mmCIF file of C-alpha atoms and ligand atoms in Angstrom:
data_model
loop_
_atom_site.group_PDB
_atom_site.id
_atom_site.type_symbol
_atom_site.label_atom_id
_atom_site.label_comp_id
_atom_site.label_asym_id
_atom_site.label_seq_id
_atom_site.Cartn_x
_atom_site.Cartn_y
_atom_site.Cartn_z
ATOM 1 C CA MET F 1 38.268 61.395 17.288
ATOM 2 C CA ALA F 2 37.104 59.016 19.759
ATOM 3 C CA PRO F 3 37.705 60.556 23.477
ATOM 4 C CA ILE F 4 40.968 59.888 24.919
ATOM 5 C CA SER F 5 42.224 59.902 28.536
ATOM 6 C CA MET F 6 42.726 62.985 29.965
ATOM 7 C CA ARG F 7 46.524 61.792 31.101
ATOM 8 C CA GLN F 8 47.178 61.974 26.918
ATOM 9 C CA LEU F 9 46.162 65.688 27.264
ATOM 10 C CA LEU F 10 48.306 66.320 29.966
ATOM 11 C CA ASP F 11 51.329 65.055 29.110
ATOM 12 C CA PRO F 12 52.041 66.909 26.333
ATOM 13 C CA ALA F 13 51.045 70.083 27.876
ATOM 14 C CA ALA F 14 53.133 69.646 30.172
ATOM 15 C CA GLY F 15 56.220 69.011 27.542
ATOM 16 C CA CYS F 16 55.307 72.228 26.007
ATOM 17 C CA ALA F 17 54.223 74.343 29.070
ATOM 18 C CA TYR F 18 50.726 75.150 28.247
ATOM 19 C CA GLY F 19 47.549 74.596 30.421
ATOM 20 C CA ILE F 20 44.285 72.993 29.004
ATOM 21 C CA PRO F 21 41.064 74.712 30.135
ATOM 22 C CA ALA F 22 38.495 72.223 31.444
ATOM 23 C CA LEU F 23 35.075 73.368 30.591
ATOM 24 C CA ASN F 24 31.843 72.317 32.073
ATOM 25 C CA ILE F 25 29.139 70.891 29.767
ATOM 26 C CA ASN F 26 25.534 70.629 30.599
ATOM 27 C CA ASN F 27 23.409 71.054 26.917
ATOM 28 C CA LEU F 28 24.048 70.541 23.203
ATOM 29 C CA GLU F 29 24.549 74.401 23.111
ATOM 30 C CA GLN F 30 27.887 74.170 25.398
ATOM 31 C CA ILE F 31 29.185 71.091 23.603
ATOM 32 C CA GLN F 32 28.656 72.568 20.385
ATOM 33 C CA ALA F 33 29.880 75.973 21.616
ATOM 34 C CA ILE F 34 33.273 74.315 22.937
ATOM 35 C CA MET F 35 33.878 71.981 20.292
ATOM 36 C CA GLN F 36 33.600 74.666 17.554
ATOM 37 C CA ALA F 37 36.126 76.618 19.817
ATOM 38 C CA ALA F 38 38.599 74.176 20.081
ATOM 39 C CA ASP F 39 38.136 73.066 16.299
ATOM 40 C CA GLU F 40 38.905 76.862 15.153
ATOM 41 C CA THR F 41 41.868 77.287 17.464
ATOM 42 C CA SER F 42 42.927 74.016 16.982
ATOM 43 C CA SER F 43 43.128 72.909 20.673
ATOM 44 C CA PRO F 44 42.905 70.071 22.557
ATOM 45 C CA VAL F 45 39.849 70.055 24.819
ATOM 46 C CA ILE F 46 38.702 68.539 28.153
ATOM 47 C CA MET F 47 34.388 68.459 28.884
ATOM 48 C CA GLN F 48 33.482 67.929 31.900
ATOM 49 C CA GLY F 49 30.167 67.022 33.728
ATOM 50 C CA SER F 50 29.352 67.799 37.353
ATOM 51 C CA ALA F 51 27.479 66.308 39.803
ATOM 52 C CA GLY F 52 24.673 68.805 38.609
ATOM 53 C CA ALA F 53 25.313 68.153 35.058
ATOM 54 C CA ARG F 54 24.620 64.482 35.357
ATOM 55 C CA LYS F 55 21.613 65.345 37.332
ATOM 56 C CA TYR F 56 20.296 67.420 34.735
ATOM 57 C CA ALA F 57 21.427 65.985 31.712
ATOM 58 C CA GLY F 58 22.214 62.469 32.517
ATOM 59 C CA GLU F 59 25.786 60.933 31.990
ATOM 60 C CA GLY F 60 24.512 59.007 28.887
ATOM 61 C CA PHE F 61 23.216 62.039 26.891
ATOM 62 C CA LEU F 62 26.597 63.911 27.970
ATOM 63 C CA ARG F 63 28.536 61.162 26.601
ATOM 64 C CA HIS F 64 26.517 60.939 23.581
ATOM 65 C CA MET F 65 26.464 64.381 22.683
ATOM 66 C CA VAL F 66 30.112 64.661 23.231
ATOM 67 C CA LEU F 67 30.836 61.879 20.991
ATOM 68 C CA ALA F 68 28.669 63.609 18.305
ATOM 69 C CA ALA F 69 30.784 66.742 18.694
ATOM 70 C CA ALA F 70 34.015 64.595 18.457
ATOM 71 C CA GLU F 71 33.007 63.360 14.706
ATOM 72 C CA GLN F 72 32.261 66.512 13.527
ATOM 73 C CA SER F 73 35.750 67.646 14.471
ATOM 74 C CA PRO F 74 37.657 64.497 14.152
ATOM 75 C CA HIS F 75 41.162 66.297 14.311
ATOM 76 C CA ILE F 76 40.637 67.616 17.923
ATOM 77 C CA PRO F 77 41.368 65.644 20.763
ATOM 78 C CA VAL F 78 38.714 65.207 23.172
ATOM 79 C CA ALA F 79 38.716 63.928 26.766
ATOM 80 C CA ILE F 80 35.325 63.600 28.657
ATOM 81 C CA HIS F 81 35.917 63.969 31.913
ATOM 82 C CA GLN F 82 33.862 63.208 35.298
ATOM 83 C CA ASP F 83 33.908 66.552 37.562
ATOM 84 C CA HIS F 84 33.850 65.813 41.311
ATOM 85 C CA GLY F 85 32.665 62.155 41.965
ATOM 86 C CA GLY F 86 31.823 61.799 45.889
ATOM 87 C CA SER F 87 32.727 58.247 46.301
ATOM 88 C CA PRO F 88 34.385 55.246 44.031
ATOM 89 C CA ALA F 89 30.923 53.961 43.202
ATOM 90 C CA VAL F 90 30.243 57.501 41.322
ATOM 91 C CA CYS F 91 33.469 56.914 39.311
ATOM 92 C CA GLN F 92 32.893 53.623 38.434
ATOM 93 C CA LYS F 93 29.365 54.314 37.226
ATOM 94 C CA SER F 94 30.734 57.270 35.128
ATOM 95 C CA ILE F 95 33.678 54.880 33.602
ATOM 96 C CA ARG F 96 31.183 52.263 32.666
ATOM 97 C CA SER F 97 29.002 54.911 30.943
ATOM 98 C CA GLY F 98 31.941 55.935 28.796
ATOM 99 C CA PHE F 99 33.997 58.868 30.764
ATOM 100 C CA THR F 100 37.595 58.483 29.510
ATOM 101 C CA SER F 101 38.505 60.291 32.947
ATOM 102 C CA VAL F 102 37.096 61.041 36.229
ATOM 103 C CA MET F 103 37.623 62.930 39.310
ATOM 104 C CA MET F 104 37.658 61.279 42.755
ATOM 105 C CA GLU F 105 36.970 64.351 45.672
ATOM 106 C CA GLY F 106 38.400 62.557 48.624
ATOM 107 C CA SER F 107 39.137 65.701 50.434
ATOM 108 C CA LEU F 108 35.478 65.744 51.200
ATOM 109 C CA LYS F 109 33.321 63.106 52.433
ATOM 110 C CA GLU F 110 30.889 60.885 50.394
ATOM 111 C CA ASP F 111 28.121 63.494 51.636
ATOM 112 C CA MET F 112 30.162 65.931 49.732
ATOM 113 C CA LYS F 113 29.848 68.522 52.642
ATOM 114 C CA ARG F 114 32.288 67.577 54.979
ATOM 115 C CA PRO F 115 36.175 67.546 55.005
ATOM 116 C CA ALA F 116 37.287 64.040 55.032
ATOM 117 C CA PRO F 117 40.352 62.574 57.063
ATOM 118 C CA TYR F 118 43.541 62.354 54.821
ATOM 119 C CA ASP F 119 43.634 58.473 55.329
ATOM 120 C CA TYR F 120 40.114 58.237 53.898
ATOM 121 C CA ASN F 121 41.096 60.557 50.738
ATOM 122 C CA ILE F 122 44.475 58.272 50.106
ATOM 123 C CA ALA F 123 42.091 54.867 50.345
ATOM 124 C CA VAL F 124 39.367 56.339 48.294
ATOM 125 C CA THR F 125 41.672 57.854 45.781
ATOM 126 C CA ARG F 126 43.861 54.829 45.587
ATOM 127 C CA LYS F 127 40.695 52.583 44.864
ATOM 128 C CA VAL F 128 39.524 54.932 41.957
ATOM 129 C CA VAL F 129 43.229 54.487 40.303
ATOM 130 C CA GLU F 130 42.933 51.135 40.586
ATOM 131 C CA LEU F 131 39.441 50.827 38.560
ATOM 132 C CA ALA F 132 40.348 53.754 36.460
ATOM 133 C CA HIS F 133 43.856 52.510 35.382
ATOM 134 C CA ALA F 134 42.956 49.141 34.589
ATOM 135 C CA VAL F 135 40.600 50.416 31.957
ATOM 136 C CA GLY F 136 42.884 52.897 31.066
ATOM 137 C CA VAL F 137 41.112 56.133 32.211
ATOM 138 C CA SER F 138 42.873 58.692 33.953
ATOM 139 C CA VAL F 139 42.109 59.939 37.796
ATOM 140 C CA GLU F 140 41.866 63.646 39.297
ATOM 141 C CA GLY F 141 42.175 63.384 42.698
ATOM 142 C CA GLU F 142 41.735 66.639 45.317
ATOM 143 C CA LEU F 143 43.817 67.645 48.071
ATOM 144 C CA GLY F 144 42.795 70.351 50.401
ATOM 145 C CA VAL F 145 39.559 71.405 50.139
ATOM 146 C CA LEU F 146 38.317 74.346 47.931
ATOM 147 C CA GLY F 147 37.111 77.517 49.364
ATOM 148 C CA SER F 148 37.793 81.467 49.915
ATOM 149 C CA LEU F 149 40.439 82.450 52.044
ATOM 150 C CA GLU F 150 38.666 85.643 52.249
ATOM 151 C CA THR F 151 35.731 84.218 54.258
ATOM 152 C CA GLY F 152 36.563 80.943 54.945
ATOM 153 C CA ILE F 153 33.845 79.486 53.215
ATOM 154 C CA ALA F 154 33.311 76.848 50.721
ATOM 155 C CA GLY F 155 30.771 77.966 48.545
ATOM 156 C CA LYS F 156 28.246 75.286 47.449
ATOM 157 C CA GLU F 157 27.733 75.289 43.729
ATOM 158 C CA ASP F 158 26.396 72.726 41.098
ATOM 159 C CA GLY F 159 26.526 69.698 43.396
ATOM 160 C CA SER F 160 29.466 70.356 45.384
ATOM 161 C CA GLY F 161 31.239 72.231 48.026
ATOM 162 C CA ALA F 162 31.876 72.108 51.618
ATOM 163 C CA GLU F 163 29.540 73.548 54.317
ATOM 164 C CA GLY F 164 30.357 75.910 57.095
ATOM 165 C CA LYS F 165 33.331 77.914 57.556
ATOM 166 C CA LEU F 166 36.863 76.188 57.470
ATOM 167 C CA PRO F 167 39.940 76.903 59.253
ATOM 168 C CA HIS F 168 42.708 78.499 56.768
ATOM 169 C CA ASP F 169 45.202 75.206 56.868
ATOM 170 C CA GLU F 170 42.381 72.985 55.316
ATOM 171 C CA LEU F 171 41.883 75.600 52.718
ATOM 172 C CA LEU F 172 45.650 75.654 50.999
ATOM 173 C CA THR F 173 47.508 71.996 49.940
ATOM 174 C CA ASP F 174 50.477 71.309 51.988
ATOM 175 C CA PRO F 175 53.263 70.778 49.304
ATOM 176 C CA GLU F 176 55.032 67.801 51.300
ATOM 177 C CA GLN F 177 51.284 66.219 52.091
ATOM 178 C CA ALA F 178 50.728 66.373 48.173
ATOM 179 C CA ALA F 179 54.012 64.791 47.543
ATOM 180 C CA ASP F 180 52.878 61.887 49.876
ATOM 181 C CA PHE F 181 49.322 61.872 48.058
ATOM 182 C CA VAL F 182 50.286 61.497 44.631
ATOM 183 C CA LYS F 183 53.044 58.811 45.678
ATOM 184 C CA CYS F 184 50.119 57.015 47.591
ATOM 185 C CA THR F 185 47.634 57.001 45.135
ATOM 186 C CA SER F 186 49.703 57.121 41.741
ATOM 187 C CA VAL F 187 46.923 59.764 40.834
ATOM 188 C CA ASP F 188 47.535 61.425 37.632
ATOM 189 C CA ALA F 189 46.673 64.930 38.161
ATOM 190 C CA PRO F 190 45.736 66.425 41.971
ATOM 191 C CA ALA F 191 43.908 69.467 42.044
ATOM 192 C CA ILE F 192 44.894 71.939 44.750
ATOM 193 C CA ALA F 193 43.628 74.312 47.117
ATOM 194 C CA ILE F 194 44.895 77.824 46.619
ATOM 195 C CA GLY F 195 42.058 80.065 47.828
ATOM 196 C CA THR F 196 39.669 79.509 44.750
ATOM 197 C CA SER F 197 36.245 78.351 45.119
ATOM 198 C CA HIS F 198 33.270 77.629 42.762
ATOM 199 C CA GLY F 199 30.920 80.058 41.478
ATOM 200 C CA ALA F 200 30.283 83.756 40.303
ATOM 201 C CA TYR F 201 31.320 85.295 44.101
ATOM 202 C CA LYS F 202 34.901 84.199 44.594
ATOM 203 C CA PHE F 203 36.833 87.311 45.550
ATOM 204 C CA SER F 204 35.030 91.009 46.813
ATOM 205 C CA ARG F 205 38.087 92.319 45.115
ATOM 206 C CA LYS F 206 40.701 91.768 42.426
ATOM 207 C CA PRO F 207 42.604 89.192 44.201
ATOM 208 C CA THR F 208 46.129 89.250 45.451
ATOM 209 C CA GLY F 209 48.490 86.730 47.601
ATOM 210 C CA ASP F 210 46.799 86.631 50.701
ATOM 211 C CA ILE F 211 43.655 85.269 48.967
ATOM 212 C CA LEU F 212 44.854 83.887 46.007
ATOM 213 C CA ALA F 213 48.041 81.935 47.042
ATOM 214 C CA ILE F 214 49.630 81.494 43.198
ATOM 215 C CA GLY F 215 52.734 81.251 45.830
ATOM 216 C CA ARG F 216 50.914 77.864 46.831
ATOM 217 C CA ILE F 217 51.241 76.599 43.463
ATOM 218 C CA LYS F 218 54.764 77.461 42.982
ATOM 219 C CA ALA F 219 56.017 75.695 46.273
ATOM 220 C CA ILE F 220 53.997 72.538 45.090
ATOM 221 C CA HIS F 221 54.918 72.572 41.518
ATOM 222 C CA GLU F 222 58.621 72.745 43.177
ATOM 223 C CA ARG F 223 58.184 70.027 45.372
ATOM 224 C CA ILE F 224 56.644 67.457 42.873
ATOM 225 C CA PRO F 225 57.933 68.962 39.589
ATOM 226 C CA ASN F 226 56.971 66.015 37.155
ATOM 227 C CA THR F 227 53.205 66.102 38.634
ATOM 228 C CA HIS F 228 50.157 67.815 36.598
ATOM 229 C CA LEU F 229 48.186 70.422 38.760
ATOM 230 C CA VAL F 230 44.822 71.060 38.545
ATOM 231 C CA MET F 231 43.166 74.575 39.328
ATOM 232 C CA HIS F 232 39.185 74.265 40.120
ATOM 233 C CA GLY F 233 37.045 77.365 40.457
ATOM 234 C CA SER F 234 38.966 79.565 37.503
ATOM 235 C CA PRO F 235 36.713 81.351 36.118
ATOM 236 C CA SER F 236 37.747 85.002 35.427
ATOM 237 C CA VAL F 237 34.149 86.508 35.757
ATOM 238 C CA PRO F 238 33.974 88.794 32.772
ATOM 239 C CA GLN F 239 32.982 92.218 34.095
ATOM 240 C CA ALA F 240 31.350 93.050 30.523
ATOM 241 C CA TRP F 241 28.886 90.122 30.779
ATOM 242 C CA LEU F 242 28.451 91.114 34.338
ATOM 243 C CA GLU F 243 26.924 94.552 33.204
ATOM 244 C CA VAL F 244 25.062 92.872 30.159
ATOM 245 C CA ILE F 245 23.204 91.058 32.552
ATOM 246 C CA ARG F 246 22.697 93.781 34.577
ATOM 247 C CA GLU F 247 21.467 95.835 31.909
ATOM 248 C CA PHE F 248 18.627 92.872 30.785
ATOM 249 C CA GLY F 249 17.178 92.740 34.436
ATOM 250 C CA GLY F 250 19.681 90.299 36.165
ATOM 251 C CA LYS F 251 21.116 90.969 39.651
ATOM 252 C CA MET F 252 24.563 90.421 39.767
ATOM 253 C CA LYS F 253 26.377 91.710 42.653
ATOM 254 C CA GLU F 254 30.007 93.272 42.612
ATOM 255 C CA THR F 255 32.551 90.630 42.439
ATOM 256 C CA CYS F 256 35.969 89.360 40.893
ATOM 257 C CA GLY F 257 37.158 86.222 39.373
ATOM 258 C CA VAL F 258 40.650 84.774 38.652
ATOM 259 C CA PRO F 259 42.640 86.971 36.607
ATOM 260 C CA VAL F 260 43.757 85.378 33.342
ATOM 261 C CA GLU F 261 47.470 86.683 34.111
ATOM 262 C CA GLU F 262 47.490 84.722 37.453
ATOM 263 C CA ILE F 263 45.857 81.721 35.512
ATOM 264 C CA ARG F 264 49.047 82.043 33.261
ATOM 265 C CA GLU F 265 51.586 82.472 36.095
ATOM 266 C CA GLY F 266 50.107 79.052 37.614
ATOM 267 C CA ILE F 267 50.380 77.416 34.406
ATOM 268 C CA ARG F 268 53.921 78.480 34.137
ATOM 269 C CA HIS F 269 54.057 76.382 37.606
ATOM 270 C CA GLY F 270 52.868 73.091 36.726
ATOM 271 C CA VAL F 271 48.841 73.670 36.491
ATOM 272 C CA ARG F 272 47.980 71.897 33.373
ATOM 273 C CA LYS F 273 44.228 71.733 33.817
ATOM 274 C CA VAL F 274 41.804 74.942 34.471
ATOM 275 C CA ASN F 275 38.442 74.303 35.391
ATOM 276 C CA ILE F 276 36.236 76.915 33.710
ATOM 277 C CA ASP F 277 32.308 77.038 34.435
ATOM 278 C CA THR F 278 30.956 80.099 35.652
ATOM 279 C CA ASP F 279 32.334 82.328 32.206
ATOM 280 C CA ILE F 280 30.313 80.227 30.274
ATOM 281 C CA ARG F 281 27.490 80.578 32.464
ATOM 282 C CA LEU F 282 27.517 83.740 32.849
ATOM 283 C CA ALA F 283 27.915 84.735 28.944
ATOM 284 C CA MET F 284 25.087 82.584 28.099
ATOM 285 C CA THR F 285 22.716 84.097 30.607
ATOM 286 C CA GLY F 286 23.828 87.592 29.259
ATOM 287 C CA ALA F 287 23.406 86.579 25.775
ATOM 288 C CA MET F 288 19.841 85.279 26.376
ATOM 289 C CA ARG F 289 18.899 87.937 28.662
ATOM 290 C CA ARG F 290 19.864 90.711 26.076
ATOM 291 C CA CYS F 291 18.285 88.605 22.930
ATOM 292 C CA LEU F 292 14.774 88.039 24.538
ATOM 293 C CA ALA F 293 14.949 91.721 25.714
ATOM 294 C CA GLN F 294 15.457 93.195 22.491
ATOM 295 C CA HIS F 295 13.318 90.696 20.649
ATOM 296 C CA PRO F 296 9.853 90.664 22.919
ATOM 297 C CA ASP F 297 7.964 89.235 20.170
ATOM 298 C CA ASP F 298 9.773 86.545 19.223
ATOM 299 C CA PHE F 299 8.840 82.974 20.732
ATOM 300 C CA ASP F 300 11.391 80.768 18.934
ATOM 301 C CA PRO F 301 14.054 79.441 21.756
ATOM 302 C CA ARG F 302 16.672 78.793 18.945
ATOM 303 C CA LYS F 303 17.210 82.513 19.080
ATOM 304 C CA PRO F 304 18.794 83.028 22.113
ATOM 305 C CA LEU F 305 20.004 79.838 22.598
ATOM 306 C CA LYS F 306 21.973 80.837 19.441
ATOM 307 C CA GLU F 307 23.141 83.794 20.901
ATOM 308 C CA ALA F 308 24.056 82.057 23.918
ATOM 309 C CA MET F 309 26.076 79.730 21.797
ATOM 310 C CA LEU F 310 28.379 82.248 19.989
ATOM 311 C CA ALA F 311 28.944 83.812 23.469
ATOM 312 C CA ALA F 312 30.151 80.550 24.958
ATOM 313 C CA LYS F 313 32.069 79.863 21.842
ATOM 314 C CA ALA F 314 33.916 83.276 22.456
ATOM 315 C CA ILE F 315 35.233 82.401 25.647
ATOM 316 C CA GLY F 316 36.171 79.241 24.718
ATOM 317 C CA GLN F 317 38.294 80.791 22.320
ATOM 318 C CA GLN F 318 39.708 83.470 24.628
ATOM 319 C CA ARG F 319 40.724 80.690 26.984
ATOM 320 C CA PHE F 320 42.344 78.241 24.344
ATOM 321 C CA GLU F 321 44.458 81.356 23.037
ATOM 322 C CA GLN F 322 45.294 82.597 26.704
ATOM 323 C CA PHE F 323 46.025 79.296 28.013
ATOM 324 C CA GLY F 324 48.864 78.528 24.979
ATOM 325 C CA CYS F 325 46.607 75.512 24.049
ATOM 326 C CA ALA F 326 45.547 76.929 20.763
ATOM 327 C CA GLY F 327 47.621 75.159 17.936
ATOM 328 C CA GLN F 328 48.319 72.205 20.007
ATOM 329 C CA ALA F 329 45.656 69.932 18.867
ATOM 330 C CA GLY F 330 47.656 68.239 15.825
ATOM 331 C CA LYS F 331 50.718 67.269 17.966
ATOM 332 C CA ILE F 332 48.586 64.758 20.218
ATOM 333 C CA ALA F 333 48.745 61.279 18.626
ATOM 334 C CA PRO F 334 45.531 59.657 19.998
ATOM 335 C CA ILE F 335 46.138 56.064 22.177
ATOM 336 C CA ALA F 336 43.213 53.937 22.867
ATOM 337 C CA LEU F 337 42.221 53.120 26.333
ATOM 338 C CA ASP F 338 43.506 49.660 26.009
ATOM 339 C CA THR F 339 47.164 50.702 25.296
ATOM 340 C CA MET F 340 46.630 53.319 27.818
ATOM 341 C CA ALA F 341 45.673 50.495 30.421
ATOM 342 C CA GLU F 342 48.712 48.422 29.290
ATOM 343 C CA ARG F 343 51.378 51.319 29.920
ATOM 344 C CA TYR F 344 49.831 51.669 33.528
ATOM 345 C CA VAL F 345 50.306 48.089 34.145
ATOM 346 C CA ARG F 346 53.650 48.230 32.823
ATOM 347 C CA GLY F 347 54.517 51.431 35.266
ATOM 348 C CA GLU F 348 55.450 53.650 32.591
ATOM 349 C CA LEU F 349 52.929 56.278 33.533
ATOM 350 C CA ASP F 350 53.634 55.969 37.482
ATOM 351 C CA PRO F 351 54.315 59.181 39.164
ATOM 352 C CA VAL F 352 58.026 60.561 39.684
ATOM 353 C CA VAL F 353 58.240 61.764 43.056
ATOM 354 C CA HIS F 354 61.300 62.172 44.916
HETATM 355 P P1 LIG V 401 33.453 77.797 38.740
HETATM 356 O O1 LIG V 401 32.504 77.788 39.018
HETATM 357 O O2 LIG V 401 34.043 78.556 39.287
HETATM 358 O O3 LIG V 401 33.676 78.260 36.789
HETATM 359 O O4 LIG V 401 34.418 76.614 38.689
HETATM 360 C C1 LIG V 401 34.454 75.119 37.810
HETATM 361 C C2 LIG V 401 35.066 74.115 38.402
HETATM 362 O O5 LIG V 401 36.086 74.260 39.464
HETATM 363 C C3 LIG V 401 34.580 72.943 38.308
HETATM 364 O O6 LIG V 401 34.920 71.932 38.604
#
């Protein structure tokens, strides 16, 4: 089916209390792998293009490849989401090139390096909501800066991330401010800061509540129970793939990701979109390194790429199953973006915040 708005995926996810992995895409192999994983587990899927992906492949290519994948699996509901937009202009460009959902990262200034004042965040997010909802496209905002509670460092990764060391309170979303943010902007889903950051190096040890604030998710969900929450930086960093990368010449330091059980706890408390990029990158790199090392006389790049695809697909399948998303695709009836736009105008999709 044609890509639909992300809001159409998040509402049923809230109704049935499951989460949807939002998997980052950069190339044909990732898009095919993710779509096949969604198809084989009958899952709705969010494919998202980061600033780095849009620079690497171009928005048009990403969109056309997602359309081709969607044609192959017409019964799978898919949203194509622009990850981390630094300004309303960037979001507008993505909407124009056919993304059905956009993220306005207003917690950082337009350079995507320095934290922005709250009023700025409200103003730019509100602006994106106005232009996106007018054409039925959904909007993710961000409140609080993503970064490590262990080090205070955001960790720049794939085109976004604050620079320098940040104070603790900037790295945790405040529940009362989250309510105000949703009320003032009418955003469909805010991303919240709970101590996760992008990339493979998030936690130096298995995270406990002091460095991965799942309790903060609960507090935000209690304050805004009708709002879909988004968790960024949520790969689990499979140790087995780190081992494969090391075995075949890669240099990965000791590191820990977000345990699946913690993500599932988040899903029990309102998280509906779970952003994962690193797991697929690790699995693909491990699979390619192994394949190239085991077949040194082979020069056909399709072989390592095929192995990479299978590894990426397996990650996708696991996350669809683990987040309760598997088997849900058939329950989602697609709605055209124009109809979504009318619903926004009628106020039917307005946030319910008391
Ligand atoms: P990772 O890079 O940590 O997997 O996070 C992905 C993400 O949050 C994309 O916005």
